[in-house]
Amino acid sequence: MSSLRFFFTYSREFLRHWGSYILLIVGTNIVLEMLVIPCVQFSVAFILKQGNIPYVSSTNILTILTKHPGVLIGLLALLAIVLTLVFLQFTFQLFSIKSIQTKEDRSLWALFKQSVYHMRHLRPTTFFFFLFYFVLILPFANAIFRTPLLSKVTIPVFILDYLSENLLFLLLLILASIVVSYIGIRLLFVLPLMIFSDEPPKQAVEKSLALTHHRYWHYAWRIFILTVFLTVVSYFGYGLSYVLQVVLDFLPKPFPAIGAMITLTSIQLFSQLMLAWATVLYFSVLVQKFYPLVISGERPLRLIRPSLWTRIAAAILFVFLGGTTLLSNVLYLTGLADSIPLTISHRGVDNGNGVQNTIPAMAATIKEKPDYIEMDVQETKDHQFVVFHDKNFRKLTGRDKTTHDLTLSEAQDLQAVENGHAASIASFDEYLAFANEHQQKLLIEIKTNSSDSKEMVENFIEKYQQNILTHHHRIHSLDYDVVTELKEKAPKLYVSYVLPYNLVFPQTPANAYTMEETTLTGDFVQRAHQEDKDVYAWTVNDADSMDRMISLNVNGIVTDDLKTLQKQIKTYEESPSYAKRIEMYINRLPALDERISEN
């Protein structure tokens, strides 16, 4: 079967039983979002609390591994449970889609019991292969299988940006992507073989390699075609919704408002339809190799006959979900939920208008009137503070020396070159004085390394605390020890803890969290606000991402493109039309792997 024929054949199959498929895919995700994930989050917080560990990040993983064996065992056990649940979800959905397509007369509950029974007889090697497969494949491509349980498994943009800046790393990343793609296609049928036929992993691998022998491009092309068609349909659907609202906005009141509610609700339903459709098509690539589609004698997936109490509970759940969605949509369309974040210029530049962390760049950026200018300070050889981001001066100045190799005066003699501009390295005293003179508030990042003196933070507090409080500057740092020492010795200072990943919600004395934007979710922002803590997103440089951060109600956005951020914020401040709000809502929707809770 050609890829085009496959797409149309299985799309018709999806339309025949769209109710069963949506019940399966969307229903499973709702259960995971509302029941399983909250339990997992509670368990993680409980385990960390037992070890008095306030957060989990790259900066303390080694400490957890070496000094907290009990916590490590608990987290590993929880990880094993999560992966088991992921495998159960994969098995359940695979069995269910196969059941619908082969017209088996089986209920949803019977299929779930079969999946659980299958899990009871899993070989340890099967589970470990599943772990290997997802660790290898998922960070690069999650086209075939999506689950809210692994929603945090993503590669933050700042890592990809860092790798792409180095030609060697970029080539290695491209090579790794090609290798992973090849392995993923060649092992495409391993899991179905282990689930459908109970094949041992070794035999399943051998059979998958045989099934895909000289067929790599066939299956790669099929997945590509499915993705292209689904993307085109989704863009068409969203575009049609936007055009319809543009027309409705010309009508007299209250038709635009009523139309906007209908349009927004339709978009949300359409996004769930696309999620189910995409999942069915991708899973069908796996199923059809072993169980050809049965067209005649159609029997959609059945539910067990629910009891009276089950129906009452389902009705209450439906009313609750419908009510919360309706309320959320009303707040969004009326602008009552809008939150205007602080504009924060990253390293004191706007669109390359100078050399980062230098006074001339700050002077140019101040004219754009940001709420805050974010900048970096480090300790020098003579225990003073220089405004510089990198540990080594080589990249910007050509001088292969670290900040601790030079005294402050020696560092100030260096000329930094960037973006076609040149400027002298500034001391923190000079930078702070210029900012104060121009009433410009700063977000000061204290950067640390192993050469810092033990008194570094204490010296910083003694020298700058009063100045920072007087002029309402704020501080953040990636070093948790700096955050705790600042809050302990200078509790009045406003301090944010910088987190590169959103793994577990932290429990710290910080006033705020500066979070990498690609892993930031509405759940995190809501939890932070419940605990009276602010959230800053970094580094947000395109309009769609800015809209998404604004819609998540973050308190501040760190950007290299201040003008675009101010333009996007102005749109919200001027009460955009319903069509514009529909457009902004569509723009912030990730493609086909949008989580239920963020739709």
Coordinates of C-alpha atoms in Angstrom, one line a residue:
M1 CA 0.0 0.0 0.0
S2 CA 1.4 3.4 -1.0
S3 CA 1.8 6.1 1.7
L4 CA -1.0 8.2 0.2
R5 CA -3.4 5.3 0.0
F6 CA -2.4 4.4 3.6
F7 CA -3.3 7.9 4.7
F8 CA -6.7 8.0 3.1
T9 CA -7.6 4.4 4.0
Y10 CA -6.9 4.8 7.7
S11 CA -8.3 8.3 7.8
R12 CA -11.6 6.9 6.6
E13 CA -11.2 4.2 9.3
F14 CA -10.7 7.0 11.9
L15 CA -13.8 8.8 10.7
R16 CA -15.9 5.6 10.9
H17 CA -15.2 5.2 14.6
W18 CA -14.1 8.7 15.6
G19 CA -16.0 8.5 18.9
S20 CA -14.3 5.3 20.0
Y21 CA -10.9 6.6 19.0
I22 CA -11.4 9.9 20.8
L23 CA -12.7 8.1 23.9
L24 CA -9.6 6.0 23.8
I25 CA -6.9 8.6 23.2
V26 CA -8.3 11.7 24.8
G27 CA -9.9 9.8 27.7
T28 CA -6.6 8.1 28.5
N29 CA -4.8 11.4 28.6
I30 CA -7.4 13.0 30.8
V31 CA -7.1 10.1 33.3
L32 CA -3.3 10.5 33.3
E33 CA -3.5 14.3 33.7
M34 CA -6.2 14.3 36.4
L35 CA -5.2 11.2 38.5
V36 CA -1.9 9.7 37.7
I37 CA 0.3 12.7 37.2
P38 CA -0.9 14.5 40.4
C39 CA 0.0 11.3 42.3
V40 CA 3.4 11.1 40.8
Q41 CA 4.1 14.8 41.6
F42 CA 3.0 14.3 45.2
S43 CA 5.2 11.2 45.5
V44 CA 8.2 13.0 44.1
A45 CA 7.7 15.9 46.5
F46 CA 7.3 13.5 49.4
I47 CA 10.5 11.6 48.6
L48 CA 12.5 14.8 48.2
K49 CA 11.1 16.1 51.5
Q50 CA 12.3 13.0 53.3
G51 CA 15.9 13.8 52.2
N52 CA 15.5 17.6 52.8
I53 CA 16.2 18.2 49.1
P54 CA 14.6 21.4 47.9
Y55 CA 15.0 20.9 44.1
V56 CA 16.2 18.6 41.4
S57 CA 18.5 20.0 38.7
S58 CA 21.8 19.4 36.9
T59 CA 23.5 21.2 39.8
N60 CA 22.6 18.7 42.5
I61 CA 22.2 15.4 40.7
L62 CA 25.6 14.3 41.8
T63 CA 24.8 15.1 45.4
I64 CA 21.6 13.1 45.2
L65 CA 23.6 10.2 43.7
T66 CA 26.3 10.2 46.3
K67 CA 24.8 11.4 49.5
H68 CA 21.2 10.5 49.5
P69 CA 20.9 6.8 48.7
G70 CA 17.4 6.5 50.2
V71 CA 16.1 9.4 48.1
L72 CA 17.9 7.9 45.0
I73 CA 16.3 4.5 45.5
G74 CA 12.8 6.1 46.0
L75 CA 13.2 8.3 42.8
L76 CA 14.4 5.3 40.8
A77 CA 11.5 3.2 42.0
L78 CA 9.1 6.0 41.1
L79 CA 10.8 6.3 37.7
A80 CA 10.3 2.5 37.2
I81 CA 6.6 2.9 38.1
V82 CA 6.2 5.8 35.6
L83 CA 7.9 3.8 32.8
T84 CA 5.7 0.9 33.6
L85 CA 2.7 3.1 33.3
V86 CA 4.0 4.4 30.0
F87 CA 4.4 0.9 28.7
L88 CA 0.9 0.1 30.0
Q89 CA -0.5 3.1 28.1
F90 CA 1.3 2.1 25.0
T91 CA 0.1 -1.5 25.3
F92 CA -3.5 -0.5 26.0
Q93 CA -3.7 1.9 23.1
L94 CA -2.0 -0.6 20.8
F95 CA -4.4 -3.4 21.8
S96 CA -7.4 -1.0 21.6
I97 CA -6.6 0.4 18.1
K98 CA -6.0 -3.2 16.9
S99 CA -9.3 -4.2 18.4
I100 CA -11.2 -1.4 16.7
Q101 CA -9.6 -2.0 13.3
T102 CA -10.1 -5.8 13.3
K103 CA -13.7 -5.4 14.6
E104 CA -13.2 -7.5 17.7
D105 CA -16.3 -7.6 20.0
R106 CA -14.4 -6.4 23.1
S107 CA -15.1 -3.8 25.7
L108 CA -12.7 -1.1 26.7
W109 CA -12.5 -2.6 30.2
A110 CA -11.7 -6.0 28.8
L111 CA -8.8 -4.5 26.7
F112 CA -7.5 -2.7 29.8
K113 CA -7.5 -5.9 31.8
Q114 CA -5.7 -7.7 28.9
S115 CA -3.1 -5.0 29.0
V116 CA -2.6 -5.3 32.7
Y117 CA -2.5 -9.1 32.4
H118 CA 0.1 -8.7 29.7
M119 CA 2.2 -6.5 32.0
R120 CA 2.2 -9.1 34.7
H121 CA 4.0 -11.5 32.4
L122 CA 6.5 -9.1 31.0
R123 CA 10.1 -10.4 30.8
P124 CA 12.6 -8.1 32.5
T125 CA 14.4 -7.9 29.2
T126 CA 11.3 -6.6 27.5
F127 CA 11.0 -3.8 30.0
F128 CA 14.7 -2.8 29.7
F129 CA 14.4 -2.8 25.9
F130 CA 11.4 -0.5 26.2
L131 CA 13.5 1.8 28.5
F132 CA 16.4 1.8 26.1
Y133 CA 14.1 2.5 23.1
F134 CA 12.4 5.5 24.7
V135 CA 15.5 7.0 26.2
L136 CA 17.1 6.7 22.7
I137 CA 14.2 7.8 20.5
L138 CA 11.9 10.0 22.5
P139 CA 14.1 13.1 22.9
F140 CA 14.5 13.3 19.2
A141 CA 11.1 12.3 17.8
N142 CA 7.8 11.6 19.5
A143 CA 5.7 11.3 16.4
I144 CA 4.3 7.8 17.0
F145 CA 3.7 7.9 20.7
R146 CA 2.8 10.8 23.0
T147 CA 2.0 10.6 26.6
P148 CA 1.6 13.3 29.3
L149 CA 3.7 11.1 31.6
L150 CA 6.8 12.0 29.5
S151 CA 5.8 15.6 28.8
K152 CA 8.9 16.8 30.6
V153 CA 11.3 14.8 28.3
T154 CA 12.4 17.5 26.0
I155 CA 15.6 19.1 25.0
P156 CA 15.7 22.7 26.1
V157 CA 16.3 25.2 23.3
F158 CA 19.3 26.7 25.1
I159 CA 21.2 23.4 24.8
L160 CA 20.4 23.1 21.1
D161 CA 21.5 26.7 20.6
Y162 CA 24.7 26.1 22.4
L163 CA 25.4 23.0 20.4
S164 CA 24.6 24.7 17.1
E165 CA 27.0 27.6 17.8
N166 CA 29.9 25.1 17.5
L167 CA 30.3 23.6 14.0
L168 CA 31.6 20.3 15.4
F169 CA 28.8 19.9 17.9
L170 CA 26.3 20.9 15.2
L171 CA 27.6 18.2 12.9
L172 CA 27.6 15.7 15.7
L173 CA 24.0 16.6 16.5
I174 CA 22.9 16.2 12.9
L175 CA 24.8 12.9 12.7
A176 CA 23.1 11.7 16.0
S177 CA 19.7 12.6 14.6
I178 CA 20.3 10.6 11.5
V179 CA 21.6 7.6 13.4
V180 CA 18.6 7.8 15.8
S181 CA 16.2 8.1 13.0
Y182 CA 17.7 5.1 11.3
I183 CA 17.7 2.9 14.4
G184 CA 14.1 4.0 15.2
I185 CA 12.8 2.9 11.8
R186 CA 14.7 -0.3 11.8
L187 CA 13.4 -1.2 15.3
L188 CA 9.9 0.1 14.5
F189 CA 8.2 -3.2 15.0
V190 CA 10.0 -4.5 18.0
L191 CA 7.5 -3.4 20.6
P192 CA 4.4 -4.6 18.6
L193 CA 6.1 -8.0 18.2
M194 CA 6.8 -8.2 21.9
I195 CA 3.2 -7.1 22.7
F196 CA 1.2 -9.0 20.1
S197 CA 3.3 -12.1 19.8
D198 CA 5.1 -12.1 23.2
E199 CA 8.4 -12.3 21.3
P200 CA 11.6 -12.1 23.4
P201 CA 13.5 -8.9 22.7
K202 CA 16.3 -10.6 20.8
Q203 CA 13.9 -12.3 18.4
A204 CA 11.7 -9.2 18.1
V205 CA 14.8 -7.2 17.1
E206 CA 15.8 -9.7 14.5
K207 CA 12.3 -9.9 13.0
S208 CA 12.0 -6.1 13.0
L209 CA 15.3 -5.8 11.2
A210 CA 14.0 -8.3 8.7
L211 CA 10.7 -6.5 8.2
T212 CA 12.4 -3.2 7.6
H213 CA 15.3 -4.6 5.5
H214 CA 15.6 -2.4 2.4
R215 CA 12.4 -0.7 3.7
Y216 CA 13.9 2.2 5.7
W217 CA 12.9 4.9 3.2
H218 CA 9.5 3.3 2.7
Y219 CA 8.6 3.7 6.4
A220 CA 10.4 7.0 6.8
W221 CA 8.5 8.4 3.8
R222 CA 5.2 7.1 5.2
I223 CA 5.7 8.8 8.6
F224 CA 6.8 12.0 6.7
I225 CA 3.7 11.9 4.5
L226 CA 1.4 11.4 7.5
T227 CA 3.0 14.3 9.3
V228 CA 2.8 16.6 6.3
F229 CA -0.9 15.9 5.7
L230 CA -1.8 16.2 9.4
T231 CA 0.0 19.5 9.6
V232 CA -1.7 20.8 6.5
V233 CA -5.1 19.9 7.8
S234 CA -4.4 21.4 11.2
Y235 CA -3.2 24.7 9.6
F236 CA -6.3 24.7 7.4
G237 CA -8.7 24.1 10.3
Y238 CA -7.1 26.8 12.5
G239 CA -6.9 29.2 9.6
L240 CA -10.5 28.7 8.7
S241 CA -11.5 29.4 12.3
Y242 CA -9.5 32.6 12.4
V243 CA -11.0 33.9 9.1
L244 CA -14.5 33.0 10.3
Q245 CA -13.9 35.1 13.5
V246 CA -12.6 38.0 11.4
V247 CA -16.0 38.0 9.6
L248 CA -18.0 37.7 12.8
D249 CA -16.2 40.7 14.3
F250 CA -17.9 42.9 11.7
L251 CA -21.3 42.0 13.0
P252 CA -23.1 44.0 15.7
K253 CA -23.0 43.0 19.3
P254 CA -23.3 40.4 20.8
F255 CA -22.6 38.3 17.7
P256 CA -18.8 38.7 17.8
A257 CA -18.6 37.6 21.5
I258 CA -20.9 34.6 20.9
G259 CA -19.1 33.7 17.8
A260 CA -15.7 33.9 19.6
M261 CA -16.9 31.5 22.3
I262 CA -18.1 29.0 19.7
T263 CA -14.9 29.5 17.6
L264 CA -12.6 29.0 20.6
T265 CA -14.4 26.0 21.8
S266 CA -14.4 24.5 18.3
I267 CA -10.6 25.0 18.1
Q268 CA -10.1 23.2 21.4
L269 CA -12.3 20.3 20.2
F270 CA -10.5 20.3 16.8
S271 CA -7.1 20.1 18.6
Q272 CA -8.3 17.0 20.5
L273 CA -9.6 15.5 17.2
M274 CA -6.2 16.1 15.6
L275 CA -4.5 14.5 18.5
A276 CA -6.6 11.4 18.3
W277 CA -6.4 11.3 14.5
A278 CA -2.6 11.6 14.5
T279 CA -2.2 8.9 17.2
V280 CA -4.5 6.5 15.3
L281 CA -2.6 7.0 12.0
Y282 CA 0.8 6.6 13.6
F283 CA -0.2 3.5 15.6
S284 CA -1.8 2.1 12.4
V285 CA 1.7 2.0 10.9
L286 CA 2.5 -0.6 13.6
V287 CA -0.8 -2.5 13.7
Q288 CA -1.4 -3.0 10.0
K289 CA 1.8 -5.0 9.6
F290 CA 0.3 -7.7 11.7
Y291 CA -3.5 -7.2 11.6
P292 CA -4.9 -5.9 8.3
L293 CA -7.8 -3.5 8.5
V294 CA -11.2 -5.1 8.4
I295 CA -13.8 -2.9 6.6
S296 CA -16.9 -5.1 6.8
G297 CA -18.8 -6.2 9.9
E298 CA -17.8 -3.0 11.7
R299 CA -18.1 -3.0 15.4
P300 CA -16.8 0.1 17.3
L301 CA -15.1 -0.2 20.6
R302 CA -17.6 -0.9 23.4
L303 CA -17.7 0.4 27.0
I304 CA -18.9 -1.8 29.8
R305 CA -22.4 -0.9 30.9
P306 CA -21.9 1.7 33.6
S307 CA -23.7 1.6 36.9
L308 CA -25.9 4.4 38.1
W309 CA -23.2 5.8 40.4
T310 CA -20.7 5.6 37.6
R311 CA -23.0 7.5 35.3
I312 CA -23.6 10.1 38.0
A313 CA -19.8 10.5 38.6
A314 CA -19.3 10.8 34.8
A315 CA -22.0 13.5 34.6
I316 CA -20.4 15.4 37.4
L317 CA -16.9 15.1 35.8
F318 CA -18.4 16.3 32.4
V319 CA -20.1 19.3 34.1
F320 CA -16.9 20.1 36.0
L321 CA -14.6 19.9 32.9
G322 CA -17.1 21.8 30.8
G323 CA -17.6 24.5 33.4
T324 CA -13.9 25.1 33.9
T325 CA -13.3 25.2 30.2
L326 CA -16.2 27.7 29.7
L327 CA -14.9 29.9 32.5
S328 CA -11.4 29.8 31.2
N329 CA -12.6 30.7 27.7
V330 CA -14.7 33.6 29.1
L331 CA -11.7 35.0 31.1
Y332 CA -9.4 34.7 28.0
L333 CA -11.7 36.3 25.5
T334 CA -12.7 39.2 27.8
G335 CA -9.1 39.8 28.8
L336 CA -9.8 39.4 32.5
A337 CA -7.1 36.7 32.7
D338 CA -4.4 38.8 31.0
S339 CA -1.3 39.4 33.0
I340 CA 1.3 42.0 31.7
P341 CA 4.8 40.7 32.4
L342 CA 7.9 42.7 33.1
T343 CA 10.1 43.3 30.1
I344 CA 13.7 42.3 30.8
S345 CA 16.5 42.9 28.3
H346 CA 18.9 39.9 28.3
R347 CA 22.5 40.9 29.0
G348 CA 21.6 44.5 28.4
V349 CA 21.2 44.4 24.7
D350 CA 18.3 44.7 22.2
N351 CA 18.7 43.1 18.8
G352 CA 22.5 43.3 18.9
N353 CA 22.6 47.0 19.6
G354 CA 26.0 46.7 21.4
V355 CA 28.3 44.4 23.3
Q356 CA 26.6 42.4 25.9
N357 CA 27.1 43.5 29.5
T358 CA 28.7 46.8 28.6
I359 CA 27.7 50.3 29.5
P360 CA 27.3 51.6 25.8
A361 CA 24.9 48.7 25.1
M362 CA 23.0 49.5 28.3
A363 CA 22.8 53.2 27.3
A364 CA 21.3 52.2 24.0
T365 CA 18.9 49.7 25.5
I366 CA 17.7 52.2 28.2
K367 CA 16.2 54.3 25.4
E368 CA 13.8 51.3 24.7
K369 CA 12.6 51.6 28.4
P370 CA 12.7 48.0 29.6
D371 CA 11.4 47.3 33.1
Y372 CA 14.7 45.6 33.9
I373 CA 18.1 45.0 32.3
E374 CA 19.5 41.5 33.1
M375 CA 23.2 41.4 33.4
D376 CA 26.0 39.2 34.8
V377 CA 28.6 39.7 37.5
Q378 CA 31.6 37.6 38.5
E379 CA 34.4 37.8 41.1
T380 CA 37.9 38.8 39.9
K381 CA 41.3 37.9 41.1
D382 CA 41.4 40.7 43.6
H383 CA 37.8 39.9 44.9
Q384 CA 36.1 42.7 43.1
F385 CA 33.2 42.3 40.7
V386 CA 33.3 42.6 36.9
V387 CA 30.3 42.6 34.5
F388 CA 30.8 39.7 32.2
H389 CA 29.0 36.5 31.3
D390 CA 31.6 33.9 30.3
K391 CA 34.1 32.4 32.6
N392 CA 36.8 33.1 30.0
F393 CA 37.4 36.4 28.3
R394 CA 38.6 34.7 25.1
K395 CA 35.4 34.7 23.0
L396 CA 34.7 38.4 23.3
T397 CA 38.1 39.9 23.9
G398 CA 40.6 37.5 22.4
R399 CA 42.4 37.3 25.7
D400 CA 42.6 33.7 26.9
K401 CA 42.2 34.5 30.6
T402 CA 39.5 33.7 33.1
T403 CA 37.9 36.3 35.4
H404 CA 40.0 35.0 38.3
D405 CA 43.2 35.3 36.3
L406 CA 42.9 39.1 36.1
T407 CA 42.4 41.9 38.6
L408 CA 39.4 44.2 38.1
S409 CA 41.7 46.9 36.6
E410 CA 43.3 44.4 34.2
A411 CA 39.9 43.2 33.1
Q412 CA 38.7 46.8 32.5
D413 CA 41.7 47.3 30.1
L414 CA 40.2 44.7 27.8
Q415 CA 38.1 45.6 24.7
A416 CA 35.1 43.3 23.9
V417 CA 33.9 43.0 20.4
E418 CA 30.4 41.8 19.4
N419 CA 27.6 42.6 16.9
G420 CA 29.9 45.0 15.1
H421 CA 30.4 47.1 18.2
A422 CA 33.4 47.4 20.6
A423 CA 33.3 48.4 24.3
S424 CA 35.4 48.2 27.4
I425 CA 34.7 45.7 30.1
A426 CA 32.9 47.4 32.9
S427 CA 33.2 47.0 36.7
F428 CA 30.0 46.3 38.5
D429 CA 30.4 49.7 40.4
E430 CA 30.5 51.5 37.1
Y431 CA 27.6 49.6 35.6
L432 CA 25.4 50.0 38.7
A433 CA 26.2 53.7 39.0
F434 CA 25.1 54.3 35.3
A435 CA 21.9 52.3 35.8
N436 CA 21.1 54.3 39.0
E437 CA 21.8 57.6 37.3
H438 CA 19.3 56.7 34.6
Q439 CA 16.7 55.1 37.0
Q440 CA 17.1 51.8 35.3
K441 CA 16.4 48.7 37.4
L442 CA 18.7 45.7 37.0
L443 CA 18.2 42.0 37.3
I444 CA 21.7 41.0 38.5
E445 CA 22.8 37.4 37.8
I446 CA 25.6 36.3 40.2
K447 CA 27.7 33.8 38.3
T448 CA 30.0 31.5 40.2
N449 CA 32.8 29.0 39.6
S450 CA 35.2 26.9 41.7
S451 CA 37.8 29.8 42.0
D452 CA 35.5 32.1 43.9
S453 CA 36.5 33.1 47.4
K454 CA 34.5 31.7 50.3
E455 CA 33.6 35.3 51.2
M456 CA 32.3 36.2 47.7
V457 CA 28.6 36.4 48.6
E458 CA 29.3 38.0 51.9
N459 CA 31.4 40.7 50.2
F460 CA 28.8 41.3 47.6
I461 CA 26.1 41.8 50.3
E462 CA 28.3 44.1 52.4
K463 CA 29.2 46.3 49.4
Y464 CA 26.0 46.4 47.4
Q465 CA 23.0 45.4 49.6
Q466 CA 21.8 48.9 50.5
N467 CA 22.3 50.2 46.9
I468 CA 20.3 47.3 45.5
L469 CA 17.5 47.9 48.0
T470 CA 17.4 51.6 47.5
H471 CA 17.1 51.4 43.7
H472 CA 14.9 48.3 43.7
H473 CA 17.2 46.1 41.7
R474 CA 16.8 42.3 41.8
I475 CA 19.1 39.3 41.8
H476 CA 19.1 35.8 40.4
S477 CA 21.6 33.0 40.3
L478 CA 22.0 29.5 38.9
D479 CA 23.9 28.6 42.1
Y480 CA 21.5 27.5 44.8
D481 CA 24.1 28.1 47.5
V482 CA 24.2 31.7 46.5
V483 CA 20.4 31.9 46.7
T484 CA 20.3 30.5 50.2
E485 CA 23.1 32.6 51.5
L486 CA 21.6 35.7 50.1
K487 CA 18.2 35.0 51.7
E488 CA 19.8 34.0 55.0
K489 CA 22.2 37.0 55.3
A490 CA 20.2 39.6 53.4
P491 CA 16.5 38.5 53.6
K492 CA 15.2 41.8 52.2
L493 CA 16.9 41.3 48.9
Y494 CA 14.7 40.0 46.1
V495 CA 16.3 36.8 44.8
S496 CA 15.3 34.4 42.1
Y497 CA 16.6 30.9 41.5
V498 CA 17.5 30.1 37.9
L499 CA 16.3 26.7 36.8
P500 CA 17.3 25.3 33.4
Y501 CA 14.8 22.5 33.5
N502 CA 11.3 22.0 34.8
L503 CA 11.6 18.6 36.5
V504 CA 10.1 19.0 40.0
F505 CA 8.6 22.0 41.6
P506 CA 11.2 23.3 44.0
Q507 CA 10.8 24.2 47.6
T508 CA 13.2 27.0 48.3
P509 CA 13.4 30.4 50.1
A510 CA 13.8 32.2 46.7
N511 CA 11.3 35.0 45.9
A512 CA 11.0 33.8 42.3
Y513 CA 12.1 31.3 39.7
T514 CA 13.8 32.1 36.4
M515 CA 12.8 29.3 34.2
E516 CA 14.0 28.2 30.7
E517 CA 10.9 28.8 28.6
T518 CA 10.7 25.7 26.5
T519 CA 10.1 23.5 29.6
L520 CA 7.9 26.0 31.4
T521 CA 4.3 25.0 31.8
G522 CA 1.1 26.5 33.2
D523 CA 1.1 24.0 36.0
F524 CA 4.5 25.4 37.2
V525 CA 3.4 29.0 37.0
Q526 CA 0.1 28.3 38.8
R527 CA 1.9 26.5 41.6
A528 CA 4.5 29.3 42.0
H529 CA 1.8 31.9 42.2
Q530 CA -0.1 29.8 44.8
E531 CA 3.1 30.0 46.9
D532 CA 3.4 33.7 46.3
K533 CA 6.5 33.4 44.1
D534 CA 7.1 35.1 40.7
V535 CA 8.2 33.3 37.5
Y536 CA 10.5 34.8 34.9
A537 CA 10.9 33.1 31.6
W538 CA 14.2 33.0 29.7
T539 CA 15.3 33.5 26.9
V540 CA 12.2 34.2 24.8
N541 CA 13.0 35.6 21.4
D542 CA 10.0 35.0 19.0
A543 CA 6.5 36.4 19.0
D544 CA 4.7 33.1 19.3
S545 CA 6.8 32.1 22.4
M546 CA 6.2 35.5 23.9
D547 CA 2.4 35.1 23.4
R548 CA 2.6 31.7 25.1
M549 CA 4.5 33.1 28.1
I550 CA 2.1 36.0 28.5
S551 CA -0.8 33.5 28.3
L552 CA 0.8 31.4 31.1
N553 CA 0.8 34.6 33.3
V554 CA 4.5 34.7 33.9
N555 CA 5.7 37.7 35.8
G556 CA 8.6 38.6 33.6
I557 CA 10.1 37.7 30.2
V558 CA 13.9 37.9 29.5
T559 CA 14.6 38.5 25.8
D560 CA 17.2 39.5 23.3
D561 CA 14.4 41.1 21.2
L562 CA 13.0 43.8 23.4
K563 CA 11.0 45.6 20.6
T564 CA 9.1 42.5 19.6
L565 CA 8.3 41.8 23.2
Q566 CA 7.0 45.3 23.8
K567 CA 4.9 45.0 20.6
Q568 CA 3.3 41.7 21.8
I569 CA 2.6 43.2 25.2
K570 CA 1.0 46.3 23.6
T571 CA -1.4 44.0 21.8
Y572 CA -2.7 42.7 25.1
E573 CA -2.8 46.1 26.7
E574 CA -4.9 47.5 23.9
S575 CA -7.6 44.9 24.3
P576 CA -7.2 43.0 21.0
S577 CA -10.2 42.0 18.9
Y578 CA -11.7 38.6 19.2
A579 CA -10.1 37.6 16.0
K580 CA -6.7 38.7 17.3
R581 CA -7.2 36.7 20.5
I582 CA -8.2 33.6 18.4
E583 CA -5.0 34.1 16.4
M584 CA -2.9 34.4 19.5
Y585 CA -4.4 31.3 21.0
I586 CA -3.8 29.3 17.8
N587 CA -0.2 30.6 17.6
R588 CA 0.7 29.3 21.1
L589 CA -0.6 25.8 20.4
P590 CA 2.3 23.4 19.8
A591 CA 1.8 21.3 16.7
L592 CA 0.3 17.8 17.3
D593 CA 1.7 16.9 20.8
E594 CA -0.1 19.5 22.8
R595 CA -0.8 18.5 26.4
I596 CA -4.4 18.2 27.4
S597 CA -3.9 20.6 30.3
E598 CA -2.6 23.4 28.1
N599 CA -5.3 23.3 25.3

